[in-house]
XYZ file of C-alpha atoms in Angstrom:
141
model
C -142.027 32.159 -76.011
C -140.564 29.759 -73.477
C -142.651 28.262 -70.706
C -141.469 28.943 -67.165
C -143.141 27.304 -64.201
C -144.019 29.504 -61.247
C -145.169 28.300 -57.821
C -146.529 31.256 -55.840
C -147.542 30.933 -52.191
C -151.310 30.538 -51.754
C -151.834 34.126 -50.567
C -150.039 35.528 -53.646
C -151.944 33.169 -55.936
C -155.299 34.409 -54.573
C -154.347 38.067 -55.051
C -153.070 37.426 -58.568
C -156.187 35.474 -59.564
C -158.374 38.303 -58.299
C -156.315 40.924 -60.151
C -156.361 38.894 -63.372
C -160.136 38.475 -63.157
C -160.683 42.205 -62.568
C -158.510 43.045 -65.589
C -160.031 40.359 -67.819
C -156.687 38.674 -68.523
C -155.142 35.309 -67.779
C -152.929 34.728 -64.739
C -150.095 34.028 -67.182
C -150.568 37.393 -68.883
C -150.767 39.158 -65.515
C -147.445 37.597 -64.538
C -145.826 38.685 -67.809
C -147.246 42.219 -67.418
C -145.893 42.539 -63.874
C -142.451 41.302 -64.888
C -142.364 43.505 -68.010
C -143.189 46.540 -65.880
C -140.641 45.537 -63.235
C -137.877 45.334 -65.848
C -138.943 48.513 -67.656
C -140.183 46.664 -70.718
C -143.895 47.384 -70.270
C -146.137 48.066 -73.247
C -148.519 51.022 -72.939
C -151.770 49.809 -71.378
C -153.894 51.561 -73.993
C -152.565 49.050 -76.548
C -153.889 46.084 -74.556
C -157.282 44.487 -74.921
C -159.033 41.994 -72.715
C -159.392 38.545 -74.266
C -163.194 38.922 -74.202
C -162.894 42.060 -76.367
C -160.567 40.262 -78.779
C -163.031 37.367 -79.045
C -165.898 39.737 -79.890
C -163.810 41.452 -82.580
C -162.739 38.154 -84.141
C -166.327 36.842 -84.222
C -167.547 40.068 -85.875
C -164.763 39.958 -88.464
C -165.493 36.326 -89.314
C -169.224 37.152 -89.672
C -168.296 39.848 -92.202
C -165.917 37.482 -94.017
C -168.632 34.818 -94.310
C -171.177 37.346 -95.639
C -168.697 38.592 -98.248
C -167.652 35.164 -99.605
C -169.581 32.567 -101.599
C -170.518 29.039 -100.600
C -167.608 26.628 -101.031
C -165.011 29.101 -99.772
C -162.528 27.579 -97.337
C -160.764 29.708 -94.765
C -158.950 29.690 -91.461
C -159.245 32.301 -88.717
C -155.944 33.897 -89.749
C -157.446 34.595 -93.179
C -160.871 35.729 -91.975
C -159.835 37.971 -89.074
C -157.167 40.645 -88.925
C -157.594 40.802 -85.132
C -156.915 37.064 -84.819
C -153.833 37.388 -87.028
C -152.506 40.239 -84.875
C -152.767 38.526 -81.492
C -149.228 38.771 -80.154
C -147.259 37.961 -77.008
C -146.627 41.331 -75.464
C -150.037 42.993 -75.661
C -152.381 40.053 -75.643
C -150.691 37.126 -73.938
C -149.043 34.028 -75.261
C -150.258 33.518 -78.860
C -150.789 29.779 -78.645
C -152.984 30.149 -75.574
C -155.078 33.073 -76.769
C -155.394 31.855 -80.325
C -156.423 28.420 -79.111
C -159.019 29.954 -76.792
C -160.479 32.106 -79.560
C -160.487 29.119 -81.925
C -162.359 26.940 -79.429
C -164.963 29.636 -78.848
C -165.417 30.094 -82.603
C -165.740 26.332 -83.112
C -168.448 26.213 -80.425
C -170.500 28.652 -82.541
C -170.434 26.508 -85.699
C -173.869 25.386 -86.843
C -175.591 28.173 -84.900
C -176.924 31.643 -85.751
C -174.509 33.533 -88.032
C -172.329 30.429 -88.416
C -175.048 27.869 -89.190
C -173.556 27.398 -92.666
C -169.941 26.893 -91.530
C -168.334 23.471 -91.058
C -164.868 22.188 -90.262
C -163.140 20.749 -93.328
C -162.137 17.117 -92.828
C -159.924 14.695 -94.734
C -161.229 11.405 -96.145
C -160.178 9.698 -92.898
C -162.154 12.211 -90.819
C -159.164 14.141 -89.486
C -159.402 17.926 -89.324
C -157.827 19.477 -92.398
C -155.303 22.212 -91.679
C -154.016 25.192 -93.609
C -150.290 25.539 -94.399
C -149.877 27.437 -91.083
C -151.491 24.478 -89.235
C -154.757 26.311 -88.529
C -158.117 24.522 -88.712
C -159.837 24.981 -92.072
C -163.523 25.895 -92.285
C -165.917 25.834 -95.283
C -168.898 28.012 -96.063
C -171.803 25.816 -97.167
């Protein structure tokens, strides 16, 4: 998806921010939704989920994955969560933005509660090791 800069007047920006907050979506996704509807390309709203709901689903799926796999297993979020793998542009916003947000939230949970035995895999130089699809790799201890 290509990035397009948009400079709304302050009054429009305030209304859009409020609408995005009420709907639990990003301002970018709100803009895409409005334009998709305007051009008759809108996706049915029942197929959309708020990012907070997606995050909860991904966390639950990763918890299940960790419980079902032995210590030493390495994984990325695309492997451990079907919901994460299915985040797409039209229904859930720009993939790179939403996937990055979910990844950061997951990483903040490492070493705590259900993820106390999960660590980021690192190379010998200390760099984060990545899967073939460039996703961060995690290991179950």
